[in-house]
XYZ file of N, CA, C and O in Angstrom:
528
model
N 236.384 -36.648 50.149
C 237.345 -35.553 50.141
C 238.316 -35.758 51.295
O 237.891 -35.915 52.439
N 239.762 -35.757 50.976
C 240.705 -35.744 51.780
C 240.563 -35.096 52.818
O 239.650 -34.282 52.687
N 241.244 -35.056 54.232
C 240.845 -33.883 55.763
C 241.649 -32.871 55.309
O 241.379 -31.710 55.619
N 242.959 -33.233 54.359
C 243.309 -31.973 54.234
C 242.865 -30.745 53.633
O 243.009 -29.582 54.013
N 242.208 -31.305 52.460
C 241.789 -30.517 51.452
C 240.127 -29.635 52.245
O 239.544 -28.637 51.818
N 239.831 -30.388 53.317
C 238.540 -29.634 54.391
C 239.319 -28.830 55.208
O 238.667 -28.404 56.161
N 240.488 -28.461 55.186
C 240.961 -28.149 56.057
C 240.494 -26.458 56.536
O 240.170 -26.094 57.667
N 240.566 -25.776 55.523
C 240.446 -24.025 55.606
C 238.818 -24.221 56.088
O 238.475 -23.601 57.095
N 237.684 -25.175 55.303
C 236.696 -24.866 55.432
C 235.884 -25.131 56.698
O 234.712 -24.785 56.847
N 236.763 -25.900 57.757
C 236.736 -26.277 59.245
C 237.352 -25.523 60.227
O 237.147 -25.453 61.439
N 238.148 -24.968 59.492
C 238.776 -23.448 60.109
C 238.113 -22.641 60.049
O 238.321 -21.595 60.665
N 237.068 -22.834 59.279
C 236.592 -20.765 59.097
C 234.954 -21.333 59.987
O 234.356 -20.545 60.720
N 234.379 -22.959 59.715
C 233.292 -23.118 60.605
C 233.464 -23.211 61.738
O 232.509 -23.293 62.511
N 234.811 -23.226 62.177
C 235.009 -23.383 63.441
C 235.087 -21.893 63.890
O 234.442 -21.719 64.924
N 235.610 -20.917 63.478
C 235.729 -19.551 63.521
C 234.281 -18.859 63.567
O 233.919 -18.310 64.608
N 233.606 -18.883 62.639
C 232.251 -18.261 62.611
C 231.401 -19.230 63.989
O 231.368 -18.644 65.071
N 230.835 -20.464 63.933
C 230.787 -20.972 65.034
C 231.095 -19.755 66.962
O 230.372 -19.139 67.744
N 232.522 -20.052 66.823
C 233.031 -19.083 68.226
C 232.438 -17.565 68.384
O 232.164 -16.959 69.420
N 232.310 -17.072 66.768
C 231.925 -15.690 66.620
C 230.024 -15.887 66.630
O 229.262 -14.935 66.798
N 229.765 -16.722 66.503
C 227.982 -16.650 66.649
C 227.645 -17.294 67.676
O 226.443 -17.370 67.930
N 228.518 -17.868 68.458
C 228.401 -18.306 69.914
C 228.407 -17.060 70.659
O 227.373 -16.898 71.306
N 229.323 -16.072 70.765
C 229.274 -14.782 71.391
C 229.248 -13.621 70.497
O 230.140 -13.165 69.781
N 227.865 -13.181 70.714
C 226.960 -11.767 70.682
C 228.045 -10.834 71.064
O 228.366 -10.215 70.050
N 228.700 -10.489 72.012
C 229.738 -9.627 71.850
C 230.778 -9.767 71.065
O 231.203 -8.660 70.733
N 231.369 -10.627 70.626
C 232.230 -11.250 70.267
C 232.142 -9.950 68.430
O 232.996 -9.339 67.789
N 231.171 -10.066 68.352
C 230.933 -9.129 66.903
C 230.569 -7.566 66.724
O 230.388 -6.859 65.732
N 230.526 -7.238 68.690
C 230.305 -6.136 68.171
C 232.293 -5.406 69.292
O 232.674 -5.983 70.310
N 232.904 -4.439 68.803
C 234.058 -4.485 68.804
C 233.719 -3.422 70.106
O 234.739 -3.061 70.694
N 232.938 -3.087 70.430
C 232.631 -1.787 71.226
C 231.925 -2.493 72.531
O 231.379 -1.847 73.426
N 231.996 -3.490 72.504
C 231.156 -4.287 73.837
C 231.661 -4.306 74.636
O 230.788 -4.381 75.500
N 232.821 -4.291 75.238
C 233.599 -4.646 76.223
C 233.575 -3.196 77.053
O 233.633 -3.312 78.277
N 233.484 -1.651 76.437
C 232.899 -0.308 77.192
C 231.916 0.004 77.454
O 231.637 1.092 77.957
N 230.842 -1.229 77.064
C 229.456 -1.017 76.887
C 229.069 -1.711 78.179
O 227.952 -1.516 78.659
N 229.828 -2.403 78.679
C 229.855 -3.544 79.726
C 228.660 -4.122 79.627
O 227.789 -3.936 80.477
N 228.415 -5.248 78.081
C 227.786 -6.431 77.778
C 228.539 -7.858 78.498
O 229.695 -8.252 78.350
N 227.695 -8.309 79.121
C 227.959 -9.607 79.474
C 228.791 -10.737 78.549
O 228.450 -11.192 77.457
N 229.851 -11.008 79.243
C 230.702 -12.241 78.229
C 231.742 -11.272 77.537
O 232.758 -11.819 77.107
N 231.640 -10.091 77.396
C 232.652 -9.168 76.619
C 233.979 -8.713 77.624
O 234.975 -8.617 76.906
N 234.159 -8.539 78.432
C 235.076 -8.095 79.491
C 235.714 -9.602 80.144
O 234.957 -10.521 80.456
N 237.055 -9.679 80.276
C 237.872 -10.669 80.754
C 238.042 -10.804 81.946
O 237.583 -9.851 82.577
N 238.658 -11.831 82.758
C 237.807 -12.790 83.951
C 237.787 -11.659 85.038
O 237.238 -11.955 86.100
N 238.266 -10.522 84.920
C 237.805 -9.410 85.920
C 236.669 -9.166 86.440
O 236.456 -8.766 87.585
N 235.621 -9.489 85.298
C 234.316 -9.537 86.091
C 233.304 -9.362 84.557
O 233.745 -9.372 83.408
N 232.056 -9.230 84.925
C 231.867 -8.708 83.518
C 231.602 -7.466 83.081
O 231.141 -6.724 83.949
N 231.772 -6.921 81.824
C 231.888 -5.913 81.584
C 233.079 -5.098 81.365
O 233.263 -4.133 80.622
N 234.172 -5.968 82.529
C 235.344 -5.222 82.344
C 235.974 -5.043 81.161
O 235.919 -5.973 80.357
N 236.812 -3.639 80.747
C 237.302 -3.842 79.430
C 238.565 -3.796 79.509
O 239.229 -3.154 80.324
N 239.012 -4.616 78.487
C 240.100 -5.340 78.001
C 240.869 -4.814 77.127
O 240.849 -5.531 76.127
N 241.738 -3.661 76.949
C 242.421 -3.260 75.842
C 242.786 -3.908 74.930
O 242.747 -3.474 73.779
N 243.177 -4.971 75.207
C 243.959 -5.941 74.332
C 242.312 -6.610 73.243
O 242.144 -6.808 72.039
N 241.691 -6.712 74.091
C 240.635 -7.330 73.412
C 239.711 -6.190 72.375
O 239.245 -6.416 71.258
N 239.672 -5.426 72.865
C 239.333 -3.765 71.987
C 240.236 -3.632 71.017
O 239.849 -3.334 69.887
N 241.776 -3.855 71.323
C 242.196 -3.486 69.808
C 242.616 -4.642 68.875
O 243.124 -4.378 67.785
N 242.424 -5.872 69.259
C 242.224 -6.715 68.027
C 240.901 -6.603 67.390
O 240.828 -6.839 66.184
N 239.668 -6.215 68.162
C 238.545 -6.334 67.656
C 238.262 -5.017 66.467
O 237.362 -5.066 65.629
N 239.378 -3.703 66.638
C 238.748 -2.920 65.779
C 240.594 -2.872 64.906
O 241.093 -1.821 64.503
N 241.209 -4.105 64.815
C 241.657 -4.254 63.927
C 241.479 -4.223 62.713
O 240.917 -5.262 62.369
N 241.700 -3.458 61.756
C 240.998 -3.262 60.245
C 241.436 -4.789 59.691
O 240.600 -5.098 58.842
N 242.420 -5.850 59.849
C 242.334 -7.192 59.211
C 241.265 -7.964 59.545
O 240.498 -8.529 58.765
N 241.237 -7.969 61.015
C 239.855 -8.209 61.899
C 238.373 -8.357 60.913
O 237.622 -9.095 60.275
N 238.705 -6.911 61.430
C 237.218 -6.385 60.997
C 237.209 -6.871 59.492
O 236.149 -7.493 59.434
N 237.779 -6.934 58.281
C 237.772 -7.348 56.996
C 237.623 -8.980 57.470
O 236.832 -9.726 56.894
N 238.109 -9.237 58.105
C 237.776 -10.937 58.423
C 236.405 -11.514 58.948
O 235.952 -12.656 59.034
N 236.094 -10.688 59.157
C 234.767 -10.706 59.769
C 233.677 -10.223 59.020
O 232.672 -10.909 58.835
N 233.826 -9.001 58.545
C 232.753 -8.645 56.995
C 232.917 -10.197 55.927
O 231.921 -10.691 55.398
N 234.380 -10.819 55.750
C 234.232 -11.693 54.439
C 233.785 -12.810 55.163
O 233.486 -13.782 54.468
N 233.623 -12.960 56.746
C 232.586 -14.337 56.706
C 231.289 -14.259 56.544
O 230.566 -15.099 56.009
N 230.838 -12.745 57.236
C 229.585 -12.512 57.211
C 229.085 -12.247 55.708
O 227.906 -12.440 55.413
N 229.664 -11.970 55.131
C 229.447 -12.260 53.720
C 229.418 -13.723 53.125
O 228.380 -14.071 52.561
N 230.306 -14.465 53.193
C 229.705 -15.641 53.360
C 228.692 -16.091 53.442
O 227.882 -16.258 52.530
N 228.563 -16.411 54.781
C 227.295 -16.608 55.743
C 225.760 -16.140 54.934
O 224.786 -16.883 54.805
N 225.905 -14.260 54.300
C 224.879 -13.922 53.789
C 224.613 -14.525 52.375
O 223.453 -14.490 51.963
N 225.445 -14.994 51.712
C 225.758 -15.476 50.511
C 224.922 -17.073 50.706
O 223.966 -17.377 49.992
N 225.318 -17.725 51.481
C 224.707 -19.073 51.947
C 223.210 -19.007 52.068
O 222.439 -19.705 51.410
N 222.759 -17.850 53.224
C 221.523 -18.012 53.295
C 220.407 -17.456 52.336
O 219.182 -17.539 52.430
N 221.360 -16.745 51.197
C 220.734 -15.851 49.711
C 220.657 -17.357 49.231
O 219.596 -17.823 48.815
N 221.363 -17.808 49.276
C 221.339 -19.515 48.340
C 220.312 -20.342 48.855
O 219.379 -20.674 48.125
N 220.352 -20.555 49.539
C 219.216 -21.389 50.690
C 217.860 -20.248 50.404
O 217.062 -20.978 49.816
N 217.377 -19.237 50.484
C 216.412 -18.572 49.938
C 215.691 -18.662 49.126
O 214.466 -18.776 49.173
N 216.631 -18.605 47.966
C 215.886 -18.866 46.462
C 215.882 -20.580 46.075
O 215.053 -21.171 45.383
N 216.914 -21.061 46.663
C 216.155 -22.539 46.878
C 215.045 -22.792 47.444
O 214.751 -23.948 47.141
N 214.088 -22.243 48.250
C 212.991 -22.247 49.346
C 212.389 -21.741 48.534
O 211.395 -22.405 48.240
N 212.570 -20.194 47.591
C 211.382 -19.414 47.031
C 211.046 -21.014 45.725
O 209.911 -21.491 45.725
N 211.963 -21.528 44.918
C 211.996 -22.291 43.999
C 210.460 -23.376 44.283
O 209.467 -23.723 43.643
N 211.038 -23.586 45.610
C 210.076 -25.178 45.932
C 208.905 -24.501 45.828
O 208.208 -24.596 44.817
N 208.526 -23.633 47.031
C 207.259 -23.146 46.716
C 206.781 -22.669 45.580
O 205.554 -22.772 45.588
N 207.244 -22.121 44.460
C 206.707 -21.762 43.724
C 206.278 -23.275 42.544
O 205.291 -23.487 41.840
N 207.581 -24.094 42.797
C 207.064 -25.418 41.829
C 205.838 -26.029 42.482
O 204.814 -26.175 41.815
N 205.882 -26.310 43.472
C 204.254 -26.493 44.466
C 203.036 -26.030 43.966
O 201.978 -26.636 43.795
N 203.311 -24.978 43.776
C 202.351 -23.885 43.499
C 201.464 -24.140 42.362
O 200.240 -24.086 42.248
N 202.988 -24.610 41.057
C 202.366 -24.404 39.678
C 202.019 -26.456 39.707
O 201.367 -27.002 38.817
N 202.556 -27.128 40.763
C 201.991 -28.713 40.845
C 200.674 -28.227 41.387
O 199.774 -28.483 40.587
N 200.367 -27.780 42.175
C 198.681 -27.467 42.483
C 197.509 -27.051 41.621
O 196.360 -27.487 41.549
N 198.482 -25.558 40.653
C 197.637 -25.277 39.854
C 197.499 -26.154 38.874
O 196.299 -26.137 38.600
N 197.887 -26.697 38.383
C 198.565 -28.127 37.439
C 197.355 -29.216 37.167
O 196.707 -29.571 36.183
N 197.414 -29.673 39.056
C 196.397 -30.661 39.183
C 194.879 -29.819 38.961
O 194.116 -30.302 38.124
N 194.527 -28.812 39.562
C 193.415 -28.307 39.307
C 192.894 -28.131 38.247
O 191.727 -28.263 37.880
N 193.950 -27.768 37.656
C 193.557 -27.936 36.023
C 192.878 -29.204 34.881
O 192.074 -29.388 33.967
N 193.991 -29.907 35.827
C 193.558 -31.616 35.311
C 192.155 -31.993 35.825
O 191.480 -32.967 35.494
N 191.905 -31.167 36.571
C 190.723 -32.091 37.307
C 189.765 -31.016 36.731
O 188.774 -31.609 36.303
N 189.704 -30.285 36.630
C 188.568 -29.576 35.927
C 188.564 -29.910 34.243
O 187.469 -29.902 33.680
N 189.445 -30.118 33.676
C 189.364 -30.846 32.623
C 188.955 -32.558 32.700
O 187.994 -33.041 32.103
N 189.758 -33.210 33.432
C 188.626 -34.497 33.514
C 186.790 -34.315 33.960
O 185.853 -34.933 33.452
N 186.742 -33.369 34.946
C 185.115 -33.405 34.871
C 184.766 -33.310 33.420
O 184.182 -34.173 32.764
N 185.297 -31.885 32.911
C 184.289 -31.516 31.688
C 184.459 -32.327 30.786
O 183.368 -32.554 30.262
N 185.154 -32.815 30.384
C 185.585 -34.668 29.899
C 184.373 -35.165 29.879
O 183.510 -35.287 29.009
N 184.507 -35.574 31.596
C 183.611 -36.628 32.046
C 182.140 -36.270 31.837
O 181.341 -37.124 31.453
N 181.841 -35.225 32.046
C 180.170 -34.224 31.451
C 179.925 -34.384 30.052
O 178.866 -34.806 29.587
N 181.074 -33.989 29.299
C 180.718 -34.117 27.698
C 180.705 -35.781 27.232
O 180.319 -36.117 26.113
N 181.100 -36.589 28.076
C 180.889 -37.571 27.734
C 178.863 -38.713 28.053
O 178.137 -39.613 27.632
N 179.008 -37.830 28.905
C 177.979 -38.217 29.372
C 176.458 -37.155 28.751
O 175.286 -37.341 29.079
N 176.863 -36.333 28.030
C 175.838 -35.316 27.393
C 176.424 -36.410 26.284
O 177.212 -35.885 27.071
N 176.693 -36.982 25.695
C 177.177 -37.303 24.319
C 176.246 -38.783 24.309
O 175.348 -38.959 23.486
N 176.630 -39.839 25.396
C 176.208 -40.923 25.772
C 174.751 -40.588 25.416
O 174.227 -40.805 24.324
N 174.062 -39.924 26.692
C 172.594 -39.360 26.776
C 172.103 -38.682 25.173
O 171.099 -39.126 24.615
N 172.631 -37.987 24.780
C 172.104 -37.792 23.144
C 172.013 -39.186 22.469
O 170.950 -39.744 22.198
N 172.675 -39.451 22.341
C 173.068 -40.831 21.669
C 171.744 -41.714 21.627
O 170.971 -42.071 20.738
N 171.868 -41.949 23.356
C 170.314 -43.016 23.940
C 169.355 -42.440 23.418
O 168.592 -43.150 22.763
N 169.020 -40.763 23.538
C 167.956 -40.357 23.019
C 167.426 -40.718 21.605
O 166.326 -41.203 21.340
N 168.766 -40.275 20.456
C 168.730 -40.828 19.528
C 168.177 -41.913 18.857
O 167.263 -41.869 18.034
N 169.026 -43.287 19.415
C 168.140 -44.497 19.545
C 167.122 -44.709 20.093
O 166.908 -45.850 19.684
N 166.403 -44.500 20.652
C 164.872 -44.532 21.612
C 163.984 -43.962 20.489
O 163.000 -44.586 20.092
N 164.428 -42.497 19.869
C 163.465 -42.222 18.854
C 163.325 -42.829 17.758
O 162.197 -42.944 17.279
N 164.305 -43.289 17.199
C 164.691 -44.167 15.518
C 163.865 -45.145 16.171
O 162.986 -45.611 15.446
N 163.920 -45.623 17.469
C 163.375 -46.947 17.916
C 161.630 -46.879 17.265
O 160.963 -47.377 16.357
N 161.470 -45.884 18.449
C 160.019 -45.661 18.315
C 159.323 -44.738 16.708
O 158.152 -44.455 16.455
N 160.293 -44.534 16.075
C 159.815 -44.138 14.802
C 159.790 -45.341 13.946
O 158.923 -45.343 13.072
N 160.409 -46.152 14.009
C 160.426 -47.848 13.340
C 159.401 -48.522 13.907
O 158.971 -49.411 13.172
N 158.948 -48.438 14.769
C 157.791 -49.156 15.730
C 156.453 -48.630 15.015
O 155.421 -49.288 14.877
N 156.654 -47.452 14.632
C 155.380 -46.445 14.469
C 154.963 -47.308 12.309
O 154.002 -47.687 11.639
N 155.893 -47.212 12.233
C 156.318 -47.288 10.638
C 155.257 -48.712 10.154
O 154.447 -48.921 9.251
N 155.762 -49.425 11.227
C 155.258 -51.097 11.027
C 154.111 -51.160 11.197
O 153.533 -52.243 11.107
């Protein structure tokens, strides 16, 4: 894929990235709350008007719900991919157990079958023996 055509989608990881690097950074009320990293080089805590009202900018804030939507969308995907595996695991386990309890009883009825069998012959044997 061309760099251009990655282009928006390196923009917005680079964006979410900066915004999950700073914990204040998402909540728009941090900077009066005097959270660390939220207030500008004044000290910390200090608040920043300028930084308060881009943060409760309603484009903002819609920019920020549609990554975190995103984001929740990704890890709903990644979820049921995870629930998927385990559950195919699950039914490969029950699967094999199955197989293997069917090869014993296999392997039992074969061997009750064998053993009749011998018995069988041993008596015809000894009833022909008896005969003569």
């Amino acid at each position: 894929m061309s760099q251009a055509g990655n282009e928006p989608w390196a923009a917005w990881a680079e964006s979410m990235q900066k915004m999950m690097s700073n914990p204040a950074a998402l909540n728009p009320f941090a900077g009066m709350m005097g959270m660390p990293g939220a207030g500008s080089a004044g000290g910390a805590g200090a608040f920043d008007p300028q930084q308060f009202m881009k943060a409760i900018n309603p484009v903002e804030i819609d920019r920020r719900i549609q990554d975190l939507r995103a984001v929740e969308a990704w890890m709903k995907l990644s979820l049921t991919g995870l629930e998927m595996s385990i559950k195919t695991m699950e039914m490969q386990r029950d699967a094999y157990a199955s197989f293997n309890k069917m090869s014993e009883s296999a392997t039992q009825s074969m061997k009750e079958g064998a053993e009749s069998v011998e018995r069988t012959v041993k008596r015809a044997a000894r009833s022909s023996a008896r005969r003569r």
